[in-house]
CSV table of C-alpha atoms in Angstrom, one decimal:
chain,number,residue,atom,x,y,z
A,18,MET,CA,-17.7,30.7,-3.4
A,19,ASP,CA,-15.5,33.3,-5.7
A,20,GLN,CA,-11.8,32.5,-4.5
A,21,SER,CA,-10.8,36.3,-5.4
A,22,ILE,CA,-12.6,37.5,-2.4
A,23,ASP,CA,-10.5,38.7,1.0
A,24,ILE,CA,-9.3,35.2,2.2
A,25,GLY,CA,-10.3,36.6,5.8
A,26,MET,CA,-13.9,37.1,4.8
A,27,ALA,CA,-14.0,33.8,2.9
A,28,LEU,CA,-12.8,31.7,5.8
A,29,ARG,CA,-15.1,33.6,8.2
A,30,SER,CA,-18.1,33.1,6.1
A,31,PHE,CA,-17.1,29.3,5.7
A,32,ARG,CA,-16.4,28.7,9.6
A,33,ILE,CA,-20.1,30.3,10.0
A,34,LYS,CA,-21.9,28.4,7.3
A,35,THR,CA,-20.0,25.3,8.4
A,36,ARG,CA,-20.7,26.1,12.3
A,37,ILE,CA,-17.4,25.5,13.1
A,38,ASN,CA,-15.7,27.7,15.8
A,39,GLN,CA,-12.4,29.3,15.4
A,40,ASP,CA,-10.7,27.0,18.0
A,41,ALA,CA,-11.7,23.8,15.7
A,42,ILE,CA,-10.0,25.7,12.4
A,43,ALA,CA,-7.1,26.9,14.5
A,44,ARG,CA,-6.3,23.1,15.5
A,45,THR,CA,-7.3,22.1,11.7
A,46,LEU,CA,-4.3,24.6,10.7
A,47,GLY,CA,-1.9,24.2,13.2
A,48,VAL,CA,-2.4,27.8,14.5
A,49,SER,CA,-3.9,29.4,17.6
A,50,GLN,CA,-7.1,30.6,17.6
A,51,SER,CA,-6.4,34.3,18.0
A,52,GLN,CA,-4.3,33.7,14.6
A,53,VAL,CA,-7.8,32.6,13.1
A,54,SER,CA,-9.2,35.7,14.5
A,55,ARG,CA,-6.6,38.3,13.1
A,56,TRP,CA,-6.8,36.9,9.4
A,57,GLU,CA,-10.8,37.0,9.9
A,58,SER,CA,-10.8,40.6,10.7
A,59,GLY,CA,-7.9,41.7,8.3
A,60,ARG,CA,-5.6,42.7,10.9
A,61,ASP,CA,-3.4,39.9,9.8
A,62,GLN,CA,-2.7,38.1,6.3
A,63,PRO,CA,-1.9,34.2,6.1
A,64,ARG,CA,1.6,33.2,5.0
A,65,ALA,CA,1.8,31.1,1.7
A,66,ALA,CA,1.5,27.7,3.3
A,67,ASN,CA,-1.4,29.2,5.6
A,68,LEU,CA,-3.3,30.6,2.4
A,69,ASP,CA,-3.2,27.2,0.5
A,70,ALA,CA,-4.4,25.3,3.6
A,71,ILE,CA,-7.1,27.7,4.1
A,72,LYS,CA,-8.2,27.9,0.4
A,73,ALA,CA,-7.7,23.9,0.4
A,74,LEU,CA,-10.0,24.0,3.7
A,75,ILE,CA,-12.7,26.1,2.3
A,76,TRP,CA,-12.6,25.2,-1.7
A,77,GLY,CA,-10.9,21.7,-1.7
A,78,ARG,CA,-7.7,20.8,-3.3
A,79,ALA,CA,-7.3,21.8,-7.0
A,80,ASP,CA,-4.0,19.9,-7.7
A,81,PRO,CA,-4.5,17.4,-10.7
A,82,VAL,CA,-1.9,15.2,-9.2
A,83,LEU,CA,-3.3,15.1,-5.4
A,84,ALA,CA,-7.1,14.6,-7.5
A,85,GLY,CA,-5.3,11.8,-9.7
A,86,LEU,CA,-4.2,10.0,-6.5
A,87,ILE,CA,-7.7,10.4,-4.9
A,88,HIS,CA,-9.4,8.9,-7.7
A,89,TYR,CA,-6.8,6.1,-8.3
A,90,VAL,CA,-6.9,5.3,-4.4
A,91,ARG,CA,-11.0,5.6,-4.4
A,92,GLY,CA,-11.3,3.4,-7.5
A,93,ALA,CA,-8.7,0.7,-6.6
A,94,GLN,CA,-9.6,-3.3,-6.0
A,95,ALA,CA,-6.6,-3.8,-3.7
A,96,PRO,CA,-7.0,-2.3,0.2
A,97,LEU,CA,-5.3,1.1,-0.5
A,98,VAL,CA,-5.5,4.3,1.7
A,99,LEU,CA,-4.0,7.8,0.8
A,100,PHE,CA,-2.6,9.6,3.8
A,101,ASP,CA,-1.8,13.0,4.4
A,102,ALA,CA,1.6,14.2,6.1
A,103,GLY,CA,-0.2,13.6,9.2
A,104,LEU,CA,-1.4,10.1,8.4
A,105,GLU,CA,-4.7,11.1,8.3
A,106,ILE,CA,-6.8,9.6,5.8
A,107,VAL,CA,-7.3,11.8,2.5
A,108,ALA,CA,-9.4,8.7,0.5
A,109,ALA,CA,-9.2,4.9,0.8
A,110,SER,CA,-10.7,2.2,-1.7
A,111,PRO,CA,-13.9,0.7,-1.6
A,112,PHE,CA,-13.1,-2.8,0.2
A,113,LEU,CA,-11.9,-0.7,3.3
A,114,ARG,CA,-14.1,1.7,3.7
A,115,GLU,CA,-17.2,-0.1,2.9
A,116,ARG,CA,-19.7,-0.9,5.5
A,117,GLY,CA,-18.6,-3.6,8.0
A,118,GLY,CA,-15.0,-3.2,6.1
A,119,PRO,CA,-11.8,-2.6,8.1
A,120,LEU,CA,-11.8,1.3,8.3
A,121,ARG,CA,-15.2,1.4,9.8
A,122,LEU,CA,-14.0,-0.6,12.5
A,123,PHE,CA,-10.1,0.6,12.8
A,124,GLY,CA,-10.1,4.0,11.4
A,125,TRP,CA,-9.8,5.3,14.7
A,126,LEU,CA,-6.0,4.3,14.4
A,127,PHE,CA,-5.8,7.4,11.9
A,128,ASP,CA,-7.6,10.0,13.7
A,129,GLY,CA,-5.5,12.3,15.7
A,130,GLU,CA,-8.3,13.3,18.3
A,131,ILE,CA,-9.1,9.5,19.2
A,132,ASN,CA,-5.5,8.5,18.8
A,133,PRO,CA,-2.6,10.2,20.7
A,134,ALA,CA,-0.2,8.3,19.2
A,135,LEU,CA,-0.7,9.2,15.7
A,136,ALA,CA,1.0,12.7,15.9
A,137,GLY,CA,4.6,10.9,16.8
A,138,MET,CA,3.9,8.4,13.9
A,139,ALA,CA,3.4,11.1,11.8
A,140,ARG,CA,6.6,13.1,12.8
A,141,ARG,CA,8.4,9.6,12.3
A,142,PHE,CA,6.9,9.2,8.8
A,143,ALA,CA,8.2,12.6,8.0
A,144,ALA,CA,11.7,12.0,8.9
A,145,LEU,CA,11.6,8.9,7.4
A,146,ALA,CA,9.9,9.9,4.1
A,147,LYS,CA,13.2,12.6,3.4
A,148,ASN,CA,15.0,9.6,2.1
A,149,GLU,CA,13.1,6.5,2.0
A,150,PRO,CA,10.6,6.1,-0.7
A,151,VAL,CA,8.9,3.1,0.8
A,152,ILE,CA,7.9,2.7,4.7
A,153,ALA,CA,6.8,0.0,6.6
A,154,LEU,CA,4.0,0.7,9.4
A,155,GLU,CA,3.0,-1.5,12.3
A,156,ILE,CA,0.4,-0.8,15.0
A,157,PRO,CA,-0.8,-2.9,17.3
A,158,PHE,CA,-4.0,-2.7,18.9
A,159,SER,CA,-6.8,-4.3,20.7
A,160,HIS,CA,-10.4,-5.3,19.3
A,161,GLU,CA,-13.1,-6.8,21.2
A,162,ALA,CA,-10.3,-7.9,24.0
A,163,ARG,CA,-8.2,-9.5,21.5
A,164,PRO,CA,-4.9,-8.2,20.0
A,165,TRP,CA,-4.6,-7.2,16.7
A,166,ALA,CA,-2.3,-5.2,14.5
A,167,CYS,CA,-2.3,-3.2,11.3
A,168,HIS,CA,0.2,-3.5,8.6
A,169,GLY,CA,1.0,-1.0,5.9
A,170,ARG,CA,3.4,-0.5,3.1
A,171,LEU,CA,3.6,3.3,2.7
A,172,THR,CA,4.8,4.6,-0.8
A,173,VAL,CA,5.8,8.3,-0.3
A,174,ASN,CA,4.5,10.7,-3.0
A,175,ARG,CA,5.4,14.4,-3.0
A,176,ILE,CA,2.9,16.8,-4.4
A,177,GLY,CA,4.8,20.4,-4.6
A,178,PRO,CA,5.9,21.1,-0.7
A,179,ASP,CA,3.2,18.5,0.6
A,180,LEU,CA,3.6,15.0,1.7
A,181,TYR,CA,1.3,12.0,1.1
A,182,ALA,CA,1.7,8.3,0.8
A,183,ILE,CA,-0.4,5.7,-0.9
A,184,GLY,CA,-0.6,2.7,1.8
A,185,GLU,CA,-1.3,-0.9,0.9
A,186,MET,CA,-3.1,-1.9,4.5
A,187,SER,CA,-4.1,-5.0,6.4
A,188,PHE,CA,-5.7,-5.4,10.0
A,189,THR,CA,-5.3,-8.9,11.1
A,190,ARG,CA,-5.5,-11.0,14.4
A,191,ASP,CA,-2.5,-11.0,16.3
A,192,GLU,CA,-2.9,-13.8,18.6
A,193,ARG,CA,1.1,-14.4,19.2
A,194,GLN,CA,1.5,-10.9,19.9
A,195,ARG,CA,4.2,-10.3,17.0
A,196,VAL,CA,3.5,-6.6,16.9
A,197,THR,CA,4.1,-5.4,20.3
A,198,ARG,CA,4.9,-1.5,19.6
A,199,ILE,CA,4.3,1.1,17.1
A,200,GLY,CA,7.0,1.1,14.4
A,201,LEU,CA,7.7,3.1,11.1
A,202,ARG,CA,10.8,1.8,9.4
A,203,PRO,CA,12.1,1.6,6.0
A,204,ALA,CA,10.5,-1.2,4.1
A,205,ALA,CA,13.0,-4.1,2.9
A,206,ARG,CA,14.1,-3.5,-0.7
A,207,PRO,CA,13.8,-6.5,-3.0
A,208,GLY,CA,17.4,-8.6,-2.5
A,209,ALA,CA,17.8,-7.0,0.6
A,210,GLY,CA,18.2,-8.4,4.0
A,211,PRO,CA,15.9,-7.2,6.8
A,212,SER,CA,16.1,-3.5,7.3
A,213,ARG,CA,17.1,-2.4,11.0
A,214,VAL,CA,16.2,1.1,12.6
């Protein structure tokens, strides 16, 4: 698709071709359905941030740094995930995404439509990311009526105005229920004592 065409027409064409309604597009972009309608009809033009998000939705992200991070994570032997600012998964290493892998079972933890706590986690992540280069993540959850915990060490990456994190992840049974609530905090720095929130 030619990126020089009118963005409203391009968005409408993309939406119809992919059979996505305006409401779903609006939720994805964080705007109202009526705003999407105004863009598609040409009555309004998207702001710069919305324009970038629409272009990424339609044509994909072309940023070479982001492409490099995605390539790195997808080829990693370690259990890595690339998260966006909303803590939704952008890319994952083969171990985590393979059939029967942890993300096949527990990826719902990072899906905002399934896990309502994700929005609050994302806000906390964004606040911490302003000053902290590495953030520790803990999420308690239940699987097959047993307590489990997700642990992550998120390394913050900024690409232009956008926030991303590479997370080294683990999903373990937590029979002693050491993780009882969702936690995002600065990760302990080497040589420092435990950090407190």
